[in-house]
Coordinates of C-alpha atoms in Angstrom, one line a residue:
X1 CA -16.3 -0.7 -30.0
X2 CA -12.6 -0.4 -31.1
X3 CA -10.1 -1.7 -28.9
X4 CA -8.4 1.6 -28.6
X5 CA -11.5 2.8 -27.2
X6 CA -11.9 -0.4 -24.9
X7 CA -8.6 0.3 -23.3
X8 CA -9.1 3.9 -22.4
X9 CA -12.2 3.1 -20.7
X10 CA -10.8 -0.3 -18.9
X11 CA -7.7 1.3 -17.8
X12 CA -9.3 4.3 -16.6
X13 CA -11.4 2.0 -14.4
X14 CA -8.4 0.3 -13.0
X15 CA -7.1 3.5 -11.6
X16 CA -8.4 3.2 -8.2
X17 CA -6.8 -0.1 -7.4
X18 CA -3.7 0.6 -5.5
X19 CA -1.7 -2.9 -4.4
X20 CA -0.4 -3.0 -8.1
X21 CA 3.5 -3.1 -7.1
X22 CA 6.0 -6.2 -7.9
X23 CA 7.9 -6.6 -5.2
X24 CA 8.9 -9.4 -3.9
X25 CA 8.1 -10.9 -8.0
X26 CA 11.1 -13.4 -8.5
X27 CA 13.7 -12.3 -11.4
X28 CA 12.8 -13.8 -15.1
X29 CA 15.1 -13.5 -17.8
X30 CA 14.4 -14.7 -21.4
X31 CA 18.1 -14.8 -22.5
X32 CA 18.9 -18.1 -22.3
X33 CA 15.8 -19.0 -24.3
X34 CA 13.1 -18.4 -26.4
X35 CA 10.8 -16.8 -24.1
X36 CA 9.6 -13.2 -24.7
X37 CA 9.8 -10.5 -21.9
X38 CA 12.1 -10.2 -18.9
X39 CA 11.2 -8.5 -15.1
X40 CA 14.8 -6.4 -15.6
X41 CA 15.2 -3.4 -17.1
X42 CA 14.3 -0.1 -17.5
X43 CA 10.8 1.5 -19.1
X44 CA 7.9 3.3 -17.6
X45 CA 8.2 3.7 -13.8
X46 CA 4.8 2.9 -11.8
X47 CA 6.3 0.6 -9.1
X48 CA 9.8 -0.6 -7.5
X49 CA 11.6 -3.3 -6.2
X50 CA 13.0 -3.8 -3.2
X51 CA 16.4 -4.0 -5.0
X52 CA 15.9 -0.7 -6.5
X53 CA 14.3 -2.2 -10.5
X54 CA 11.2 -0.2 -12.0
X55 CA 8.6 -1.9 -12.8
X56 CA 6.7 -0.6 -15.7
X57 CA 2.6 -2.3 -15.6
X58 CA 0.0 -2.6 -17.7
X59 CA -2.8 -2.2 -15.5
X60 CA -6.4 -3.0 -16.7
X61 CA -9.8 -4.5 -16.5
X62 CA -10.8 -7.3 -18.3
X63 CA -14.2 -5.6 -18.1
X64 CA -15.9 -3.0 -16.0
X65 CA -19.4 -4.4 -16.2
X66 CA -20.3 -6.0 -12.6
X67 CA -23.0 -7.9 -10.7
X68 CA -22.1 -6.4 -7.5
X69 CA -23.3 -3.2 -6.1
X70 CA -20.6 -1.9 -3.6
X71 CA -21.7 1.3 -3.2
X72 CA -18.0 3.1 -3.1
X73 CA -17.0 1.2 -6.8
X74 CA -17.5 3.6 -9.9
X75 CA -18.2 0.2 -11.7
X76 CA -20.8 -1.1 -9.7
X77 CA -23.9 -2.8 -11.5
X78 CA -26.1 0.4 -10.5
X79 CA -23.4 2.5 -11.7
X80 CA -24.5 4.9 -14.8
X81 CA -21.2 4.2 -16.6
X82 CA -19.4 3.2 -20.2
X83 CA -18.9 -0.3 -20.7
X84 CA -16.8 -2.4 -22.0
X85 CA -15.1 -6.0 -22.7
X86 CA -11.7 -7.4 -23.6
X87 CA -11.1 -10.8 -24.8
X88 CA -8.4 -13.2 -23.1
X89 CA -6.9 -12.7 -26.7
X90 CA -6.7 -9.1 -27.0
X91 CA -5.5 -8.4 -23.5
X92 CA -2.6 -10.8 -24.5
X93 CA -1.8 -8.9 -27.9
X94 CA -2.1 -5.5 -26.3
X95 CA 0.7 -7.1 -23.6
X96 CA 2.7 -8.6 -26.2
X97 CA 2.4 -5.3 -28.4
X98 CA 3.1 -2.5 -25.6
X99 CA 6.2 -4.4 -24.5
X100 CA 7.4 -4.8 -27.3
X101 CA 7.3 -0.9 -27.9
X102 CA 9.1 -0.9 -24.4
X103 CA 6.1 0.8 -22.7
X104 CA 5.9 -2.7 -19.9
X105 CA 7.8 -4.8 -18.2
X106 CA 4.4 -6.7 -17.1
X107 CA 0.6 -6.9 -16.6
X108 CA -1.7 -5.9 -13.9
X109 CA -5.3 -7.6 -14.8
X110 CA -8.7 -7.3 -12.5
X111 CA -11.9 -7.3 -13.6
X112 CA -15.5 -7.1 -12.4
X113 CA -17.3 -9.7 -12.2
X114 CA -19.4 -10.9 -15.0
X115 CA -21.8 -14.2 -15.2
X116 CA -20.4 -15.6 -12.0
X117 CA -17.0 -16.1 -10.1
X118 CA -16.2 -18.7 -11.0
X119 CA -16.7 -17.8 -15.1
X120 CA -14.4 -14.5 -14.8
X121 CA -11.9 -15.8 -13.0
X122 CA -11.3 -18.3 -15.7
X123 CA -11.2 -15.5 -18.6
X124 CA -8.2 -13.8 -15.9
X125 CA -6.3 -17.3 -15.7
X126 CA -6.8 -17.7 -19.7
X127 CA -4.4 -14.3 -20.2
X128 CA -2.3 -15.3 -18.0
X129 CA -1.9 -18.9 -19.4
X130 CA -1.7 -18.0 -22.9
X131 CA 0.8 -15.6 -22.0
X132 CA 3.0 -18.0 -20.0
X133 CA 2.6 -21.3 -22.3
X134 CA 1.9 -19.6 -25.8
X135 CA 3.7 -16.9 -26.0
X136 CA 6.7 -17.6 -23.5
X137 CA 6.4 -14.4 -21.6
X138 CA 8.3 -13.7 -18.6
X139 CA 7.8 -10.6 -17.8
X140 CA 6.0 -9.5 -14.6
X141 CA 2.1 -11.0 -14.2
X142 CA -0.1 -9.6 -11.0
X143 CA -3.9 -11.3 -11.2
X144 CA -6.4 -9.7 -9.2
X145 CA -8.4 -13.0 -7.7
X146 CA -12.2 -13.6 -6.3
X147 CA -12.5 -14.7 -3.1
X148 CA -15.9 -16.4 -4.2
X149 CA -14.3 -18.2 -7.1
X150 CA -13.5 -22.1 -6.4
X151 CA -9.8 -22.5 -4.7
X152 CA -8.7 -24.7 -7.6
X153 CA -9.1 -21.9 -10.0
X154 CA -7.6 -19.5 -7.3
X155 CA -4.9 -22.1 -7.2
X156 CA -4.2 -22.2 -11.1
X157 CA -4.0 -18.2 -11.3
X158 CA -0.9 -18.7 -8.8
X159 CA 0.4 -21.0 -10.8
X160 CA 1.0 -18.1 -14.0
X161 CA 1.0 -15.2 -12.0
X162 CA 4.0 -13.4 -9.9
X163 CA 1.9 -12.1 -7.5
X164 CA -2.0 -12.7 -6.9
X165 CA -4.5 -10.3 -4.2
X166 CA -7.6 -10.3 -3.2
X167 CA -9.1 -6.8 -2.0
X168 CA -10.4 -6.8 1.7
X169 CA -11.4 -3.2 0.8
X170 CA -12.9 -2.6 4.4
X171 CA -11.8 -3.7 8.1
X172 CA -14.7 -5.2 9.3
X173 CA -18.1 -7.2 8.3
X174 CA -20.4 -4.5 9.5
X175 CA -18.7 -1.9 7.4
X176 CA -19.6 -4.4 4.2
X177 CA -22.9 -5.4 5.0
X178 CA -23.7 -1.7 4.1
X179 CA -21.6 -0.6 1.3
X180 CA -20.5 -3.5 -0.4
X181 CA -23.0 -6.2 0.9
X182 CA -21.8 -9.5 -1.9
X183 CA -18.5 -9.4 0.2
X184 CA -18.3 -11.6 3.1
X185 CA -14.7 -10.7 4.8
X186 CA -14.3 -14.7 6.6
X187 CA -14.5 -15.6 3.0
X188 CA -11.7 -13.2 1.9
X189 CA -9.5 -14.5 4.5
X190 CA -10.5 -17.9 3.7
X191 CA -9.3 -17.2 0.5
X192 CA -6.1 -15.5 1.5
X193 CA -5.4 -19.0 4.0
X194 CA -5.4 -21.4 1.1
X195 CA -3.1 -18.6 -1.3
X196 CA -0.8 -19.0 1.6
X197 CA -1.1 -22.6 2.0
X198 CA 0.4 -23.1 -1.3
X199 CA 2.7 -20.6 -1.2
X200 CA 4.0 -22.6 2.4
X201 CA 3.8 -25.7 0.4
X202 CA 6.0 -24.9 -2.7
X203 CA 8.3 -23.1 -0.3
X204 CA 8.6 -26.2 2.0
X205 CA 9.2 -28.8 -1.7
X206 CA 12.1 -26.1 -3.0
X207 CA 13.8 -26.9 0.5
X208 CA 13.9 -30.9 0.0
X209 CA 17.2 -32.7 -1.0
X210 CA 17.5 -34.2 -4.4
X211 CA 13.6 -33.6 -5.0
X212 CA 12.2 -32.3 -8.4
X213 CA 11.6 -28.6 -8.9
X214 CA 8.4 -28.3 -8.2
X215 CA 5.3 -26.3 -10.2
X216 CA 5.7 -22.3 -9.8
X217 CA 3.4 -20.4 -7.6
X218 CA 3.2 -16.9 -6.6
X219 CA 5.5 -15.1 -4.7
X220 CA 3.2 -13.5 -2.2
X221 CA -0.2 -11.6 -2.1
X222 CA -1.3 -8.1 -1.0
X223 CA -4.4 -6.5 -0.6
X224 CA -5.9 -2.5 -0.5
X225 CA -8.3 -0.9 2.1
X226 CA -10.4 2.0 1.5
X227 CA -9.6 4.9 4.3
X228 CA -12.6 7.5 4.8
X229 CA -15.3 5.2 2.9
X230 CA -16.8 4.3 6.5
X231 CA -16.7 5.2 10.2
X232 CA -14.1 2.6 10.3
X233 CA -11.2 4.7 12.9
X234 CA -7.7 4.1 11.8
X235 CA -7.6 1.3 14.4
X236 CA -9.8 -0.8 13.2
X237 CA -7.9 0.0 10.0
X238 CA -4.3 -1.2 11.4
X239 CA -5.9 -3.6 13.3
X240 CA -7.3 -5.9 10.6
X241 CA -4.0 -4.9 8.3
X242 CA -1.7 -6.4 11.1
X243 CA -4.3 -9.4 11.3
X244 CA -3.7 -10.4 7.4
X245 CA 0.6 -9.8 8.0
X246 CA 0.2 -12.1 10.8
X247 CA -1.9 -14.8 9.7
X248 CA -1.6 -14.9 6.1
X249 CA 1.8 -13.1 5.7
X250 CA 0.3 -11.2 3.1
X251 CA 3.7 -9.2 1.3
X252 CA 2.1 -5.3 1.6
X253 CA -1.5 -3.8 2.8
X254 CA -2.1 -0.8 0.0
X255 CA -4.7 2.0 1.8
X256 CA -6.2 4.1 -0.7
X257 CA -7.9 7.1 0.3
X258 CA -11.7 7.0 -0.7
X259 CA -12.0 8.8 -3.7
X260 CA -16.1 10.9 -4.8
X261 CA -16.8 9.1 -7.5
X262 CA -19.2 10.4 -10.3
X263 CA -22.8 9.9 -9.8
X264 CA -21.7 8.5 -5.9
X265 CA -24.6 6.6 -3.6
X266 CA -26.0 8.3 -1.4
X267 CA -24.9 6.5 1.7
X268 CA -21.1 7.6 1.0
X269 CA -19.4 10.7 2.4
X270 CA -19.9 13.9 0.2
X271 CA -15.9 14.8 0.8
X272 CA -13.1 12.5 0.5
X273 CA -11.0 12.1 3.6
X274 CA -7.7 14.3 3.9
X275 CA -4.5 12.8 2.4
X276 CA -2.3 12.9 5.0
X277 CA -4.3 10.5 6.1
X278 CA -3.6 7.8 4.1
X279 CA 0.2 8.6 4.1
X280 CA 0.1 8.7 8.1
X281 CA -1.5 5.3 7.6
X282 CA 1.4 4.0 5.5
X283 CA 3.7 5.5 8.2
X284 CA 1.9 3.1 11.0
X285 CA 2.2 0.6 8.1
X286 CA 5.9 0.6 8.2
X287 CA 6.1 0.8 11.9
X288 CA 4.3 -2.9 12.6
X289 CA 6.2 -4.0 9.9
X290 CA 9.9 -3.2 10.2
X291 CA 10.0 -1.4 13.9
X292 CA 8.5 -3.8 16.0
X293 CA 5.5 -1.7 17.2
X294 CA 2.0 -2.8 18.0
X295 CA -1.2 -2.1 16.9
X296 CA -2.3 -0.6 20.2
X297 CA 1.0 1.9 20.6
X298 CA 0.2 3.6 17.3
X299 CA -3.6 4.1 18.0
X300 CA -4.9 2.8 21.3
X301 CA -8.7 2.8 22.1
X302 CA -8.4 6.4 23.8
X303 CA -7.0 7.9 20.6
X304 CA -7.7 5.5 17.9
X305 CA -7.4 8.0 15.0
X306 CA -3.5 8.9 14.2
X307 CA -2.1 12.2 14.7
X308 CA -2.2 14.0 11.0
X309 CA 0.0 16.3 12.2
X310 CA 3.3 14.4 13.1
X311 CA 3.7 11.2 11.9
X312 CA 3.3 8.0 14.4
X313 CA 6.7 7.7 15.8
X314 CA 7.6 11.3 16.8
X315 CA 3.7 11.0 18.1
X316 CA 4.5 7.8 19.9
X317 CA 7.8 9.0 21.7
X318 CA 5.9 11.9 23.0
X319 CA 2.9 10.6 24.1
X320 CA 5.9 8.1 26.0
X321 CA 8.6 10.4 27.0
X322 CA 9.3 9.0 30.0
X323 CA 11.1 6.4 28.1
X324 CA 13.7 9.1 26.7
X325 CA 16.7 10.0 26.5
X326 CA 18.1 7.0 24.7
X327 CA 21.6 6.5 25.1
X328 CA 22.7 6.0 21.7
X329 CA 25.9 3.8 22.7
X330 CA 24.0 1.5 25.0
X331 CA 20.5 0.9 24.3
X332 CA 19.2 -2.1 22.6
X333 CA 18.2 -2.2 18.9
X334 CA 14.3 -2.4 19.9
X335 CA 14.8 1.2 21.8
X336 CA 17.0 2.8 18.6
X337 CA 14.1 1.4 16.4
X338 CA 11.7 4.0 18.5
X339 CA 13.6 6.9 18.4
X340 CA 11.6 9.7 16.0
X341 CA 14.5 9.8 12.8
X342 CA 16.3 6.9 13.4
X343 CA 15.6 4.4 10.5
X344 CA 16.5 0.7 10.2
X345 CA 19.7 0.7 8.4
X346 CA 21.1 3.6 10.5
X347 CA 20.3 1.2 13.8
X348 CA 22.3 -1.4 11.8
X349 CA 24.9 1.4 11.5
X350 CA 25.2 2.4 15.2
X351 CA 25.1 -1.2 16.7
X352 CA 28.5 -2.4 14.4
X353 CA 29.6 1.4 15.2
X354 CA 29.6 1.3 18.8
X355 CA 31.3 -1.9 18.9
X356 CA 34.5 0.1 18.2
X357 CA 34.0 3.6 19.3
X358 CA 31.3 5.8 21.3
X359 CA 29.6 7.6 19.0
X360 CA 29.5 11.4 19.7
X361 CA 26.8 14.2 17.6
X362 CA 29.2 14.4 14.8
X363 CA 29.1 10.6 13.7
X364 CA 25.2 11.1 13.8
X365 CA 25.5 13.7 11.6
X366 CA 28.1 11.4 9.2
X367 CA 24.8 9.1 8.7
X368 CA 22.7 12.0 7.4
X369 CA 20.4 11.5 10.4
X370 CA 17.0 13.6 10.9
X371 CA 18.7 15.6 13.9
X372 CA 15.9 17.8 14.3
X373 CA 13.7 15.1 15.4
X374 CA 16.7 13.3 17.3
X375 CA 18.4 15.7 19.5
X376 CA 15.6 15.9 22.3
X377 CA 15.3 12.1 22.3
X378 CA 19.2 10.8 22.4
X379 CA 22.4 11.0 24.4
X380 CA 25.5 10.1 23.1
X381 CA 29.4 10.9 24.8
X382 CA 29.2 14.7 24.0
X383 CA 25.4 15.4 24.0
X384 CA 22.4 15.8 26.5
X385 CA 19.1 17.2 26.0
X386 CA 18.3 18.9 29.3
X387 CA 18.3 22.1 27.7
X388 CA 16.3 20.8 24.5
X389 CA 13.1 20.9 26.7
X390 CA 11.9 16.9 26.9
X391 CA 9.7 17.7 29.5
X392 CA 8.2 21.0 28.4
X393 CA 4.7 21.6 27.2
X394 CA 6.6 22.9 24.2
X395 CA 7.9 20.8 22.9
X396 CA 5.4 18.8 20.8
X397 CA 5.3 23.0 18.6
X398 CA 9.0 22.4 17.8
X399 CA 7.6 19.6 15.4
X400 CA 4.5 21.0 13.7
X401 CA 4.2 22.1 10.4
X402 CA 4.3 25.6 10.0
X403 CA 1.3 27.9 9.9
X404 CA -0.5 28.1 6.5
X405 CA -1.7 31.7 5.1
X406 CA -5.8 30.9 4.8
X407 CA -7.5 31.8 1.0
X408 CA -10.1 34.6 1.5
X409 CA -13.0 33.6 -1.1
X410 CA -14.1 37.4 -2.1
X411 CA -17.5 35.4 -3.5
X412 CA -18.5 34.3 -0.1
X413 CA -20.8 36.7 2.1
X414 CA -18.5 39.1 4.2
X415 CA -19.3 38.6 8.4
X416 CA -19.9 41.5 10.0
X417 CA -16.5 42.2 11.5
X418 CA -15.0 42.1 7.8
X419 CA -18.0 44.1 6.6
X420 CA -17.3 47.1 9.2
X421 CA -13.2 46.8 7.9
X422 CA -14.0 46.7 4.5
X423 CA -16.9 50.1 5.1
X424 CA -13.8 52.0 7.0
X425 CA -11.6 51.2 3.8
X426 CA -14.3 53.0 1.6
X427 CA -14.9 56.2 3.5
X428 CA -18.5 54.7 4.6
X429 CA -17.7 55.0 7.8

């Protein structure tokens, strides 16, 4: 097999592997030397920076042939599909060559497991090393890790790569014992302890006086979740995510919506789980993240799926109206953090704002502020919103989405009622 054809086939299997993004990745630059590559510039956009960069990745398999059989993986070993193997060397000339042509700033490399853990994880570290020591690159490197393979080798894949993740994939044991029963989620976290141990470690040598620089390491790991794959309730799902921020400090949780795969097993769902879904769960995401919620605010055990119609903070604040209207020009930064449209760097705004005047509707506005969502949940000096209905019924309609005109299907079998309209419109009766 040509290696054209290999990478077609091992990047099209890579494509449902969603915690690919750099940031947090620590700036290279190969000016001042003779290395080759550089995390800077422009090319192909397929993830940012939190200072703004793109990102352009090579994302690929090293192979797609695997001795596990998780049931929702289009490359699992029962899986009727194409296979196909790189060599450490032609992953690293196929990096070298595409950025060179400009096409990537760096490399995303996972890979099924072949022989044993242990064996593939030491083909991944073997691109990355030749990469790093050979060829002097220092562009962007993200290496997908197995939580079975030994922690030294885990160890020596931080020690080339950027960034390294290990997939959790589901929120809890039971959920793997049936679809992907190899995994053992303890052994994950295990894993993502010692990742973080070193990470702590390097961190803690930087900060000594007058001592050597030590060995690189990673910057930080992430992991993905499948939503929709299990019964698993969104929950459970921001349950365990806020678990691994906690106690691992893992950079970013990716959810991925579960995705009918050709050929599926027949314990999976037949339809994939709406979209919004995963985009409400990102939402939550942020909010345990950056606004200081919990877990059990966004989705409590009486509701433990999220509202797909309004996203979790405008479903937060009026599920909890009682604690509204928030004065804008008195209220502590943890109550403007819950306010539905008020984002972090606007709070920033109005805190050093209101230090020097009382902020009235028209400075809102001057921030470009969601006012829609605001006005019913504020007071400022020239603003209340008694007649804004906070305590009516109504006002949750004020926030859905529009009504959507429904496709009739002409194929489908009429019911009786359209039967009898569509007889009148022809005279039969």
């Amino acid at each position: 097999m040509d290696i054209t054809r290999k990478l077609e086939i091992l990047a099209d299997a890579a494509k449902y592997d969603a915690s690919c993004a750099s940031s947090g990745a620590a700036r290279k630059d190969s000016r001042g030397g003779t290395g080759v590559g550089s995390t800077g510039g422009m090319g192909i956009c397929h993830s940012y920076t939190p200072d703004g960069r793109c990102v352009s990745l090579m994302k690929v398999l090293m192979t797609n042939a695997c001795l596990y059989d998780c049931h929702y993986c289009i490359n699992r070993r029962s899986s009727n599909v194409t296979r196909a193997r790189f060599t450490p060397d032609e992953v690293v000339q196929l990096t070298l060559d595409f950025y060179k042509r400009n096409y990537i700033e760096g490399l995303f490399l996972s890979s099924g497991i072949i022989r044993s853990a242990d064996h593939t994880m030491e083909l991944v570290i073997e691109v990355a090393r030749k990469l790093r020591e050979v060829h002097q690159f220092r562009g962007y490197i993200h290496l997908k890790t197995i939580p079975e393979a030994s922690q030294d080798l885990i160890a020596l894949a931080g020690r080339y790569a950027d960034r390294i993740s290990i997939n959790v994939e589901l929120p809890s044991q039971q959920s793997l014992n049936t679809l992907a029963p190899e995994k053992n989620l303890a052994r994950t976290e295990q894993a993502m302890g010692h990742i973080r141990g070193k990470i702590d470690e390097r961190h803690a040598e930087k900060r000594k006086p007058d001592a050597p620089k030590p060995p690189p390491f990673a910057t930080g790991q992430s992991t993905q979740m499948l939503v929709g794959a299990d019964s698993s309730n969104d929950a459970m799902i921001l349950g365990c995510a806020n678990k691994l921020y906690t106690a691992h400090r893992l950079r970013r949780v990716y959810y991925s919506a579960f995705s009918p795969i050709p050929e599926p097993s027949s314990i999976l769902p037949l339809k994939a789980p709406p979209l919004i879904r995963e985009h409400r769960l990102y939402q939550a995401d942020w909010l345990l993240r950056f606004y200081e919620f919990k877990v059990e605010e966004i989705a409590s055990a009486s509701a433990p799926n999220l509202d797909l119609a309004l996203d979790p903070k405008l479903s937060w604040a009026l599920r909890n109206r009682a604690s509204f209207p928030v004065d804008v020009n008195r209220a502590p930064r943890e109550m403007l953090l819950r306010i539905p449209g008020m984002g972090v760097r606007n709070v920033e705004r109005i805190l050093a704002a209101r230090r020097y005047t009382r902020l009235r509707l028209a400075d809102l506005i001057r921030l470009r502020l969601q006012m829609k969502k605001l006005l019913p949940f504020i007071t400022t000096a020239d603003h209340h919103p008694a007649r804004l209905g906070l305590d009516s019924d109504a006002l949750r309609a004020r926030f859905l989405p529009p009504p959507e005109q429904l496709e009739i299907n002409f194929d489908a079998a009429p019911t009786p009622a359209v039967s009898d309209f569509l007889a009148v419109r022809s005279g039969e009766l």
